[in-house]
Short mmCIF file of C-alpha atoms in Angstrom, two decimals:
data_model
loop_
_atom_site.label_atom_id
_atom_site.label_comp_id
_atom_site.label_asym_id
_atom_site.label_seq_id
_atom_site.Cartn_x
_atom_site.Cartn_y
_atom_site.Cartn_z
CA MET H 3 -2.08 -92.25 -23.81
CA PRO H 4 -2.24 -88.35 -22.68
CA SER H 5 -3.07 -85.78 -25.35
CA SER H 6 -4.74 -82.24 -25.79
CA ALA H 7 -5.79 -80.38 -28.63
CA LEU H 8 -4.97 -76.43 -28.88
CA VAL H 9 -7.41 -75.03 -31.45
CA ASP H 10 -8.88 -71.67 -31.95
CA HIS H 11 -12.32 -71.90 -30.01
CA ASP H 12 -13.95 -68.94 -32.11
CA ARG H 13 -12.96 -70.00 -35.32
CA GLU H 14 -13.78 -73.86 -34.89
CA ARG H 15 -17.13 -74.26 -33.33
CA ASP H 16 -17.15 -77.90 -32.60
CA ALA H 17 -13.64 -79.13 -32.15
CA ILE H 18 -14.33 -82.93 -32.20
CA ALA H 19 -11.08 -84.35 -32.87
CA GLN H 20 -9.35 -82.14 -30.45
CA ASN H 21 -11.93 -83.23 -27.50
CA TRP H 22 -10.74 -86.70 -28.13
CA ARG H 23 -7.40 -86.02 -27.84
CA ALA H 24 -7.90 -84.28 -24.68
CA GLN H 25 -9.51 -86.99 -22.88
CA ALA H 26 -7.05 -89.57 -24.12
CA LEU H 27 -4.17 -87.85 -23.49
CA LEU H 28 -4.66 -86.88 -20.12
CA ASP H 29 -5.19 -90.79 -19.14
CA GLU H 30 -1.78 -90.79 -17.90
CA ASN H 31 -2.38 -88.51 -15.34
CA PRO H 32 -5.67 -89.46 -13.47
CA GLY H 33 -5.16 -87.64 -10.17
CA GLY H 34 -5.51 -84.06 -11.66
CA ASN H 35 -2.66 -82.43 -10.48
CA PRO H 36 -2.65 -78.93 -9.75
CA PRO H 37 -1.65 -76.60 -12.79
CA ALA H 38 1.46 -75.30 -13.51
CA ARG H 39 2.96 -71.83 -13.98
CA GLY H 40 3.20 -70.94 -17.72
CA GLY H 41 3.06 -73.30 -20.47
CA LEU H 42 0.81 -74.50 -23.57
CA THR H 43 -1.01 -71.12 -24.66
CA THR H 44 -2.47 -70.59 -27.88
CA ARG H 45 -3.33 -67.45 -29.79
CA ASN H 46 -7.05 -66.31 -30.47
CA PRO H 47 -7.59 -65.06 -33.89
CA SER H 48 -11.03 -64.28 -33.42
CA PRO H 49 -11.89 -61.08 -35.61
CA LEU H 50 -13.86 -59.59 -32.70
CA LYS H 51 -10.39 -59.37 -30.64
CA GLY H 52 -8.12 -58.90 -34.13
CA GLY H 53 -5.39 -61.44 -32.71
CA GLY H 54 -5.34 -60.30 -29.33
CA PRO H 55 -3.32 -61.40 -26.13
CA ARG H 56 -2.33 -64.90 -25.66
CA GLU H 57 -4.75 -67.14 -23.83
CA PRO H 58 -4.01 -69.99 -21.72
CA ILE H 59 -5.06 -73.61 -22.82
CA ARG H 60 -6.84 -74.08 -19.40
CA ALA H 61 -9.59 -71.44 -20.23
CA TRP H 62 -10.37 -73.24 -23.62
CA LEU H 63 -10.33 -76.40 -22.18
CA ARG H 64 -13.01 -75.66 -19.50
CA ARG H 65 -15.35 -75.23 -21.95
CA LYS H 66 -15.30 -78.65 -23.28
CA PRO H 67 -17.20 -81.19 -21.28
CA GLU H 68 -15.03 -84.12 -22.16
CA HIS H 69 -12.00 -82.47 -20.58
CA ALA H 70 -11.82 -83.12 -16.67
CA ARG H 71 -7.97 -82.72 -16.03
CA SER H 72 -6.20 -79.73 -14.94
CA HIS H 73 -3.62 -77.54 -17.16
CA GLY H 74 -0.76 -78.98 -15.29
CA SER H 75 -1.53 -82.59 -16.01
CA VAL H 76 -1.41 -81.71 -19.78
CA GLN H 77 2.02 -79.99 -19.48
CA ARG H 78 3.38 -83.12 -17.49
CA ALA H 79 1.92 -85.65 -19.76
CA MET H 80 3.87 -84.08 -22.66
CA ASN H 81 7.09 -83.76 -20.88
CA ASP H 82 7.20 -86.81 -18.54
CA GLY H 83 4.96 -89.19 -20.36
CA ALA H 84 6.11 -92.47 -22.48
CA ILE H 85 4.68 -93.51 -25.88
CA ASP H 86 6.04 -96.68 -27.55
CA ILE H 87 6.53 -94.69 -31.03
CA GLU H 88 7.87 -97.68 -32.94
CA ARG H 89 5.15 -99.68 -31.79
CA LEU H 90 2.67 -96.87 -32.79
CA HIS H 91 4.24 -96.94 -36.33
CA TRP H 92 3.54 -100.58 -36.70
CA SER H 93 0.05 -100.23 -35.63
CA PHE H 94 -0.51 -97.41 -38.59
CA ALA H 95 0.58 -100.10 -41.11
CA LEU H 96 -1.90 -102.66 -39.99
CA ARG H 97 -4.85 -100.22 -40.47
CA ASP H 98 -6.61 -99.73 -43.54
CA LEU H 99 -4.03 -98.84 -45.91
CA PRO H 100 -4.91 -96.98 -49.18
CA HIS H 101 -3.72 -97.63 -52.62
CA GLY H 102 -2.38 -95.24 -55.14
CA PRO H 103 -3.00 -95.11 -59.00
CA GLY H 104 -2.42 -98.38 -60.62
CA GLY H 105 -3.68 -100.27 -57.59
CA GLY H 106 -0.35 -100.25 -55.96
CA ILE H 107 1.04 -99.11 -52.71
CA VAL H 108 2.47 -95.26 -53.16
CA LEU H 109 4.75 -93.79 -50.54
CA ALA H 110 5.45 -89.97 -50.55
CA VAL H 111 8.41 -88.84 -48.22
CA ASP H 112 8.86 -85.02 -47.09
CA VAL H 113 10.15 -82.66 -44.55
CA THR H 114 8.01 -80.27 -42.82
CA PRO H 115 9.46 -77.88 -40.26
CA TRP H 116 8.33 -77.08 -36.79
CA PRO H 117 9.65 -73.54 -36.21
CA ARG H 118 11.15 -72.76 -32.88
CA PRO H 119 13.09 -69.40 -33.48
CA ASP H 120 12.96 -68.14 -30.12
CA ALA H 121 13.51 -71.35 -28.19
CA ASP H 122 17.29 -70.91 -27.20
CA THR H 123 17.04 -73.34 -24.08
CA SER H 124 15.69 -76.24 -26.60
CA ASP H 125 18.50 -78.55 -27.71
CA GLN H 126 18.52 -80.52 -30.92
CA ARG H 127 17.40 -77.80 -33.22
CA THR H 128 18.54 -77.25 -36.78
CA PHE H 129 18.05 -74.97 -39.63
CA CYS H 130 14.72 -75.71 -41.26
CA HIS H 131 13.79 -74.45 -44.68
CA THR H 132 10.40 -72.40 -44.93
CA TYR H 133 8.91 -70.41 -47.60
CA GLY H 134 6.59 -67.42 -47.38
CA ARG H 135 7.04 -66.13 -43.91
CA ALA H 136 8.37 -62.83 -45.36
CA GLU H 137 6.85 -61.79 -48.67
CA GLY H 138 7.33 -65.09 -50.48
CA ALA H 139 11.03 -65.48 -49.56
CA HIS H 140 12.85 -68.94 -48.84
CA GLU H 141 14.14 -68.67 -45.24
CA MET H 142 16.24 -70.91 -42.75
CA ILE H 143 14.46 -70.84 -39.50
CA PRO H 144 15.82 -72.73 -36.33
CA GLY H 145 13.23 -75.43 -35.24
CA TRP H 146 12.90 -79.35 -35.40
CA ALA H 147 12.77 -80.65 -39.07
CA TYR H 148 10.54 -83.73 -39.35
CA SER H 149 10.52 -86.36 -42.20
CA ILE H 150 7.25 -88.03 -42.90
CA VAL H 151 6.62 -91.04 -44.92
CA ALA H 152 2.61 -91.24 -45.84
CA ALA H 153 0.82 -93.95 -48.03
CA LEU H 154 -1.28 -91.97 -50.82
CA THR H 155 -4.64 -92.61 -52.53
CA SER H 156 -5.74 -92.70 -56.21
CA GLY H 157 -8.04 -90.10 -56.49
CA PRO H 158 -8.31 -86.36 -55.77
CA THR H 159 -8.24 -86.15 -52.01
CA SER H 160 -6.96 -84.33 -49.11
CA TRP H 161 -6.53 -87.60 -47.22
CA THR H 162 -3.12 -89.21 -46.75
CA ALA H 163 -2.14 -92.25 -44.50
CA PRO H 164 0.92 -91.28 -42.31
CA LEU H 165 2.99 -94.21 -41.26
CA ASP H 166 6.42 -92.82 -39.75
CA ALA H 167 7.60 -89.66 -38.81
CA ARG H 168 11.28 -89.21 -37.93
CA ARG H 169 12.95 -85.97 -36.44
CA LEU H 170 16.14 -84.98 -38.15
CA ARG H 171 18.71 -84.45 -35.46
CA PRO H 172 22.19 -82.09 -35.62
CA GLY H 173 24.53 -84.13 -37.70
CA ASP H 174 22.16 -86.23 -39.58
CA HIS H 175 22.23 -86.11 -43.45
CA VAL H 176 19.08 -85.78 -44.94
CA GLN H 177 19.73 -88.31 -47.81
CA GLN H 178 20.92 -90.95 -45.63
CA SER H 179 17.83 -90.71 -43.19
CA THR H 180 15.76 -90.62 -46.08
CA ALA H 181 17.12 -93.82 -47.46
CA GLY H 182 16.70 -95.31 -43.78
CA GLN H 183 13.04 -94.33 -43.09
CA PRO H 184 11.40 -95.75 -46.10
CA ARG H 185 13.44 -99.08 -45.57
CA SER H 186 12.02 -99.34 -42.19
CA VAL H 187 8.26 -98.67 -43.87
CA VAL H 188 8.52 -101.09 -46.26
CA THR H 189 10.12 -103.74 -44.16
CA ARG H 190 6.94 -103.40 -41.77
CA LEU H 191 4.72 -103.57 -44.88
CA VAL H 192 6.47 -106.82 -46.24
CA ALA H 193 6.35 -108.27 -42.83
CA LEU H 194 2.32 -107.58 -41.74
CA GLY H 195 1.57 -108.91 -45.25
CA ARG H 196 0.35 -105.74 -47.01
CA TRP H 197 2.83 -106.64 -49.87
CA LYS H 198 3.22 -109.96 -51.19
CA GLU H 199 5.29 -111.69 -53.99
CA GLY H 200 3.66 -111.06 -57.26
CA ASP H 201 2.09 -107.35 -56.39
CA THR H 202 2.99 -104.10 -57.99
CA PRO H 203 6.18 -103.01 -56.44
CA ILE H 204 5.96 -100.30 -54.12
CA ARG H 205 6.36 -96.63 -55.23
CA ILE H 206 8.23 -94.10 -53.50
CA VAL H 207 7.69 -90.55 -54.68
CA ALA H 208 9.88 -87.69 -53.52
CA ASP H 209 10.68 -83.83 -54.55
CA CYS H 210 13.75 -82.50 -56.30
CA GLY H 211 15.85 -82.22 -52.87
CA TYR H 212 16.11 -85.99 -52.74
CA ASP H 213 18.63 -88.12 -54.68
CA GLY H 214 16.69 -90.31 -56.75
CA PRO H 215 19.55 -92.57 -57.71
CA TYR H 216 20.85 -92.91 -54.17
CA LEU H 217 17.49 -94.08 -52.87
CA ALA H 218 17.13 -96.53 -55.89
CA HIS H 219 20.96 -97.99 -55.00
CA GLN H 220 19.95 -98.12 -51.27
CA LEU H 221 16.59 -99.58 -51.68
CA ALA H 222 17.80 -102.01 -54.37
CA ASP H 223 16.92 -105.22 -52.36
CA LEU H 224 13.39 -104.11 -51.49
CA PRO H 225 10.32 -104.54 -53.90
CA VAL H 226 10.36 -100.67 -54.46
CA GLU H 227 10.56 -98.18 -57.43
CA VAL H 228 11.85 -94.66 -56.79
CA CYS H 229 10.60 -91.28 -58.59
CA VAL H 230 11.95 -88.08 -57.95
CA ARG H 231 11.58 -84.68 -59.49
CA MET H 232 14.53 -83.20 -60.78
CA ARG H 233 15.39 -79.81 -61.37
CA GLY H 234 15.21 -78.07 -65.07
CA ASP H 235 18.94 -77.50 -65.43
CA ARG H 236 20.12 -81.06 -65.04
CA VAL H 237 22.59 -82.95 -67.40
CA LEU H 238 22.09 -86.61 -67.48
CA TYR H 239 24.11 -89.57 -69.70
CA ARG H 240 23.33 -92.40 -71.67
CA ASP H 241 24.89 -95.80 -72.06
CA PRO H 242 28.57 -95.71 -73.53
CA PRO H 243 29.02 -97.53 -76.66
CA ALA H 244 28.84 -101.28 -77.04
CA ASN H 245 32.89 -101.39 -77.53
CA GLY H 246 33.30 -98.88 -74.56
CA GLY H 247 34.35 -96.31 -77.05
CA VAL H 248 37.60 -97.63 -76.98
CA GLY H 249 39.72 -96.63 -80.26
CA PRO H 250 42.23 -98.75 -82.00
CA GLN H 251 45.01 -97.44 -79.97
CA GLY H 252 43.21 -99.01 -76.90
CA GLY H 253 42.77 -96.93 -73.52
CA ARG H 254 40.32 -97.06 -70.71
CA PRO H 255 36.45 -97.67 -71.86
CA ARG H 256 34.64 -94.91 -71.41
CA ARG H 257 31.81 -94.94 -68.61
CA HIS H 258 29.26 -92.34 -69.82
CA GLY H 259 28.02 -91.73 -73.26
CA THR H 260 26.67 -88.95 -74.74
CA ARG H 261 24.87 -86.06 -72.84
CA PHE H 262 21.16 -85.49 -72.38
CA GLU H 263 20.78 -81.72 -71.29
CA PHE H 264 17.50 -80.62 -70.21
CA HIS H 265 17.69 -77.19 -71.04
CA THR H 266 18.90 -78.43 -74.66
CA PRO H 267 16.12 -80.19 -77.03
CA ALA H 268 19.05 -81.12 -79.65
CA THR H 269 20.42 -83.48 -77.30
CA TRP H 270 17.23 -85.42 -76.70
CA GLU H 271 16.87 -87.55 -79.61
CA ASP H 272 13.54 -89.40 -80.26
CA PRO H 273 11.40 -90.24 -77.15
CA LEU H 274 10.74 -94.19 -76.15
CA HIS H 275 6.84 -93.31 -75.68
CA GLU H 276 5.11 -90.01 -76.18
CA THR H 277 1.50 -89.64 -75.03
CA GLU H 278 -1.06 -86.96 -74.89
CA HIS H 279 -4.00 -86.40 -72.14
CA ASP H 280 -6.45 -83.65 -71.79
CA LEU H 281 -6.99 -82.86 -68.07
CA ASP H 282 -9.63 -80.84 -66.48
CA LYS H 283 -7.12 -78.89 -64.38
CA TYR H 284 -3.88 -78.67 -66.40
CA GLY H 285 -5.60 -78.67 -69.95
CA HIS H 286 -3.53 -80.44 -72.84
CA MET H 287 -0.53 -82.40 -71.48
CA ARG H 288 2.10 -84.14 -73.35
CA VAL H 289 4.21 -86.93 -71.67
CA ARG H 290 7.56 -88.07 -73.32
CA CYS H 291 9.73 -90.73 -72.14
CA PHE H 292 13.44 -91.36 -72.50
CA ALA H 293 15.10 -94.55 -71.29
CA ARG H 294 18.34 -95.56 -69.73
CA LEU H 295 19.76 -92.28 -68.83
CA HIS H 296 21.76 -92.08 -65.60
CA VAL H 297 23.84 -89.36 -63.31
CA GLN H 298 27.45 -88.85 -63.29
CA LEU H 299 27.87 -89.35 -59.74
CA ASN H 300 30.99 -87.82 -57.62
CA ARG H 301 32.16 -88.12 -54.40
CA GLN H 302 31.80 -84.49 -53.20
CA THR H 303 27.83 -85.66 -52.46
CA ILE H 304 26.40 -88.32 -50.35
CA TRP H 305 28.21 -90.66 -52.64
CA GLY H 306 31.50 -89.92 -50.82
CA HIS H 307 30.70 -92.55 -48.29
CA HIS H 308 30.29 -95.07 -50.95
CA PRO H 309 33.18 -98.04 -50.34
CA GLU H 310 33.84 -99.07 -53.62
CA PRO H 311 36.31 -97.47 -55.70
CA GLU H 312 34.30 -96.82 -58.39
CA LEU H 313 30.87 -95.19 -58.28
CA PRO H 314 27.90 -97.19 -59.73
CA LEU H 315 25.85 -96.40 -62.77
CA ILE H 316 22.22 -96.30 -61.98
CA PRO H 317 20.39 -95.97 -65.24
CA GLY H 318 16.59 -95.13 -65.33
CA THR H 319 13.66 -93.11 -67.30
CA VAL H 320 13.25 -89.68 -67.62
CA LEU H 321 9.76 -88.56 -68.07
CA ARG H 322 9.01 -84.63 -69.25
CA LEU H 323 5.52 -83.51 -68.67
CA ASP H 324 4.49 -80.17 -70.27
CA VAL H 325 1.05 -79.01 -69.43
CA GLU H 326 -1.36 -76.09 -71.09
CA ARG H 327 -2.26 -74.10 -67.99
CA LEU H 328 -1.57 -74.29 -64.14
CA PRO H 329 -4.62 -74.10 -61.51
CA SER H 330 -2.89 -71.10 -59.84
CA GLY H 331 -3.13 -69.58 -63.23
CA GLY H 332 0.76 -69.35 -63.30
CA THR H 333 3.18 -69.73 -66.16
CA PRO H 334 3.55 -73.57 -66.66
CA LYS H 335 7.02 -74.94 -66.82
CA PRO H 336 8.19 -78.36 -67.75
CA LEU H 337 8.44 -81.02 -65.14
CA TRP H 338 11.06 -83.51 -65.37
CA LEU H 339 10.92 -86.88 -63.71
CA TRP H 340 13.52 -89.56 -62.90
CA TRP H 341 12.30 -92.86 -62.39
CA SER H 342 14.08 -95.84 -61.31
CA ARG H 343 12.53 -98.81 -63.89
CA ASN H 344 14.32 -99.10 -67.14
CA GLU H 345 12.36 -99.39 -70.74
CA PRO H 346 8.69 -98.95 -69.25
CA ASP H 347 5.44 -99.45 -71.27
CA THR H 348 3.23 -96.64 -71.79
CA THR H 349 0.44 -97.63 -69.35
CA LEU H 350 3.55 -97.75 -66.82
CA ALA H 351 4.77 -94.44 -67.60
CA ASP H 352 1.17 -92.90 -67.16
CA THR H 353 0.91 -94.56 -63.93
CA ILE H 354 4.08 -93.17 -62.55
CA TRP H 355 3.38 -89.44 -63.10
CA SER H 356 -0.23 -89.71 -61.90
CA CYS H 357 1.67 -91.18 -58.61
CA PHE H 358 3.76 -88.16 -58.39
CA LEU H 359 1.22 -85.86 -58.56
CA ARG H 360 -0.75 -87.36 -55.76
CA ARG H 361 2.45 -86.47 -53.97
CA PHE H 362 0.85 -82.79 -53.30
CA ASP H 363 -1.69 -84.56 -51.19
CA LEU H 364 1.14 -84.52 -48.50
CA GLU H 365 1.23 -80.68 -48.53
CA HIS H 366 -2.55 -80.67 -47.45
CA THR H 367 -1.86 -82.99 -44.73
CA PHE H 368 0.97 -80.86 -43.34
CA ARG H 369 -1.26 -77.80 -43.22
CA TYR H 370 -4.02 -79.68 -41.64
CA TRP H 371 -1.88 -80.57 -39.04
CA LYS H 372 -0.74 -77.33 -38.27
CA GLN H 373 -3.91 -75.26 -38.67
CA GLN H 374 -6.33 -77.56 -37.28
CA LEU H 375 -5.01 -80.14 -35.32
CA GLY H 376 -2.15 -77.64 -33.57
CA TRP H 377 0.77 -79.68 -34.19
CA THR H 378 3.35 -76.69 -33.89
CA ARG H 379 1.26 -74.50 -31.49
CA PRO H 380 2.51 -76.18 -28.23
CA ARG H 381 5.81 -74.32 -26.94
CA LEU H 382 7.44 -77.32 -25.61
CA ARG H 383 10.94 -77.22 -24.64
CA GLU H 384 12.29 -80.79 -24.85
CA ALA H 385 12.62 -82.31 -28.29
CA ALA H 386 11.61 -85.64 -26.75
CA ALA H 387 8.29 -83.86 -25.78
CA ALA H 388 7.99 -82.83 -29.40
CA ASP H 389 8.42 -86.47 -30.62
CA ARG H 390 5.62 -87.46 -28.39
CA TRP H 391 3.11 -84.86 -29.58
CA THR H 392 3.85 -85.74 -33.12
CA ALA H 393 3.17 -89.22 -32.38
CA LEU H 394 -0.43 -88.14 -31.06
CA VAL H 395 -1.32 -85.81 -33.73
CA MET H 396 -0.63 -88.60 -36.34
CA ALA H 397 -2.61 -90.96 -34.08
CA VAL H 398 -5.53 -88.57 -34.35
CA TYR H 399 -5.36 -87.90 -37.71
CA THR H 400 -5.34 -91.75 -38.50
CA GLN H 401 -8.53 -91.90 -36.17
CA LEU H 402 -10.16 -89.19 -38.27
CA ARG H 403 -9.50 -91.34 -41.33
CA LEU H 404 -10.92 -94.35 -40.13
CA ALA H 405 -13.64 -92.84 -38.90
CA ARG H 406 -15.13 -91.67 -42.37
CA PRO H 407 -17.99 -94.23 -42.56
CA LEU H 408 -19.00 -93.45 -39.09
CA ALA H 409 -19.14 -89.92 -38.87
CA GLU H 410 -22.25 -87.82 -39.77
CA ASP H 411 -21.61 -85.21 -42.36
CA LEU H 412 -22.46 -81.89 -40.42
CA LYS H 413 -22.11 -79.63 -43.45
CA ARG H 414 -22.75 -75.79 -43.46
CA PRO H 415 -25.62 -74.42 -44.93
CA TRP H 416 -23.56 -73.52 -47.89
CA GLU H 417 -21.60 -76.55 -48.43
CA ARG H 418 -22.84 -79.27 -50.72
CA PRO H 419 -23.25 -82.75 -49.54
CA LEU H 420 -20.73 -85.46 -50.13
CA PRO H 421 -20.59 -89.16 -50.10
CA VAL H 422 -18.59 -90.78 -47.34
CA GLU H 423 -15.68 -91.68 -49.48
CA ARG H 424 -15.06 -87.76 -50.13
CA LEU H 425 -15.47 -86.19 -47.02
CA THR H 426 -13.00 -83.86 -46.03
CA PRO H 427 -10.75 -83.87 -42.86
CA ASN H 428 -12.74 -80.89 -41.24
CA ARG H 429 -16.21 -82.58 -42.31
CA VAL H 430 -15.43 -85.68 -40.39
CA ARG H 431 -14.21 -83.81 -37.40
CA ARG H 432 -17.30 -81.99 -37.17
CA GLY H 433 -19.11 -85.37 -36.58
CA PHE H 434 -16.78 -87.32 -34.74
CA ARG H 435 -18.26 -86.30 -31.50
CA GLN H 436 -21.17 -88.43 -32.13
CA VAL H 437 -18.83 -91.33 -32.92
CA ARG H 438 -16.86 -90.38 -29.73
CA ARG H 439 -19.92 -91.00 -27.67
CA SER H 440 -20.03 -94.90 -28.52
CA LEU H 441 -16.21 -95.49 -27.64
CA PRO H 442 -15.25 -96.53 -23.89
CA ILE H 443 -13.83 -94.07 -21.72
CA LEU H 444 -10.22 -94.72 -21.28
CA THR H 445 -9.77 -92.42 -18.26
CA LYS H 446 -10.37 -92.45 -14.61
CA PRO H 447 -12.51 -90.19 -12.92
CA ALA H 448 -10.65 -86.69 -11.95
CA LYS H 449 -10.33 -86.04 -8.39
CA PRO H 450 -10.65 -82.42 -7.14
CA SER H 451 -7.74 -80.72 -6.11
CA ARG H 452 -6.32 -77.09 -5.51
CA PRO H 453 -3.59 -75.31 -7.71
CA GLY H 454 -0.33 -75.03 -6.28
CA PRO H 455 1.29 -71.61 -5.29
CA GLY H 456 3.91 -71.29 -7.68
CA ARG H 457 6.89 -69.15 -7.57
CA PRO H 458 6.27 -66.20 -5.27
CA PRO H 459 5.89 -62.99 -7.02
CA GLY H 460 9.10 -60.85 -7.29
CA ARG H 461 11.39 -64.06 -6.76
CA ARG H 462 13.92 -64.93 -9.64
CA ASN H 463 14.15 -68.29 -11.12
CA LYS H 464 17.25 -69.85 -9.70
CA HIS H 465 17.06 -72.89 -11.95
CA LYS H 466 17.70 -71.65 -15.20
CA HIS H 467 18.05 -74.01 -18.30
CA PRO H 468 21.04 -74.06 -20.72
CA VAL H 469 20.98 -72.37 -23.66
CA TYR H 470 21.64 -74.26 -26.95
CA ALA H 471 23.29 -73.27 -30.15
CA VAL H 472 21.04 -74.11 -33.41
CA GLY H 473 22.61 -77.45 -34.97
CA ASN H 474 22.65 -78.24 -38.86
CA ALA H 475 21.10 -81.18 -40.00
CA LEU H 476 23.47 -81.64 -43.14
CA LEU H 477 26.45 -82.19 -41.49
CA GLU H 478 28.84 -84.88 -43.07
CA ASP H 479 30.75 -85.58 -39.82
CA THR H 480 29.30 -86.86 -36.39
CA LYS H 481 29.76 -83.42 -34.24
CA ARG H 482 27.50 -81.66 -32.79
CA THR H 483 26.90 -77.97 -33.22
CA ASP H 484 23.89 -77.23 -30.37
CA GLU H 485 26.26 -77.86 -27.21
CA PRO H 486 25.06 -76.04 -24.64
CA THR H 487 26.48 -72.54 -24.30
CA SER H 488 26.72 -70.22 -20.83
CA GLU H 489 25.88 -67.43 -22.46
CA ARG H 490 22.34 -66.20 -22.92
CA PRO H 491 20.99 -63.90 -25.48
CA THR H 492 21.09 -60.21 -24.58
CA PRO H 493 16.96 -58.92 -24.15
#
C-alpha cells in the first residue's frame, strides 16, 4: 500500500505517523523510479521563513530514515496505484469499535471539503461549503466534498473511529447519498456481529443540513435511531384529532394537527419530560421533551422522488436544550433536536442529547486530518487519486488510534502526563516511532537509479489536460455540469 506524508517538518519535530505512511505507501513501487517534474509540494510555515517559498516533498523525505524511495514513485503511486476501498471499509468495522453514551454504537455523519479552487484540469469538482476563509464568511469553494461516517466515544475526547468515506460527485443529492452511506455502514456492523439482536439501537446523529425524517424513513428497516439538529425557525405539527377533524357535514380527514412553532412558546403546551443538569462547560442546562411531532413534507424537496401519492407522516420527539453559557463565551441559543423515537423516558432523552454533543468530536478529526496528517496538502489532479489518498489517511488515523496502548507518552516539558485512554492523537504520534520499529518491514530494498532528464527547458507542454467546469452536488437530474471545455482561463 503506497503512502507519503506531507507535514511541516520545522513545526512537527517527530512526524511519527507520516514516516509509517511514507514507507507503507511506497511499497507499490519498490524499484525507486526517477523523480517526476512538479508534483506534491508543501508550504513551509516556519517562523524563520515566515511562510516562504514552496518546498518539494522530496527535500523533506530525505531527512527521514524510513523513506528510501524517490519523489516520482510517490507521485505515480497516488495516480496509478490501486486500493480496494470497499475491503478497507470492512476492515475498519472489524477493529476495536468504540461505544457512545448509553453503551450503544453512535455514528456521526458529516461532510468536509477538500478545496481545489485553482484545479481547472481536475474533473468531478463540486461547490463545497466553507466557513472562515474570508473574515468568518460562508463561501462556496470549488473542490471535492467527502461524506464521512465515524463512530463516537462516550467521554470528552478528540478521537473518533472513521468507518466510511464517500466523495460527492456532480449530480449527487446530498440527502440520498447520506441515506445510502449509513445503510452500508450499519449493514457491515450487523454482518460482522458488532450489533446483535437485543442490543441498543445504533444511533445516527447529524447536523441541521440533513433531513432527519427522510433518514428515518429510508433506514426504517434497520435497527437505527436518527437524531438531527433543527433550525430555530422550524414549524412542526402534532397528530390530528381522533376523528380526523371531520365535522358533521363530512369532508376529508385532517392529516396534521395543531402547529408547534419553535419560536412561539405559546404553541408548545406542557412537555412530556423536563430535566435539569449542571455541567462544567455549559453551566445550568434545562432539557424539555415534546413527543409525537412531525414535519409537513412537500415534494419540492427530496420527497419529490417518493413513489406513493401520499407523503408519509413520520412523528418523532423534539428536544429543546437551554444552557447558561458557552465555552467560547458567546451568547447561548436554544438547541432543537429531532429524534425518530416516540415517547421516550427521561433516561433515554438524556442519552440522546449526550450522543449529539459527542458529534462535535468529528470536527476535531477533520482538523487533525488536514493540519497534521496532510489530507488536503497534495495537489492531485485526478479525483480517483484523491480517493486513494483519503483511504490512506483514514488507515493511518485508525492505526494511531489502535496504537494508543503501545505508544509511549513523549510529552513536552510544559504538558501534563496523561493516562493511556486519554492520550491525544498528537501525543500518540510522537511515540509511534518506537512502535513502528517492532513492526515488520513491508517494502523491498530500494534500487539505485538516476533522475530522468524531464522536459527540456524552453519547450512548451504539448499534452495539455482538458479544463473542466465545476459541477453541482445538489442536482436533481443525472446531467453532469463538469463536462470538459476547450477554453482555458486567461492567465
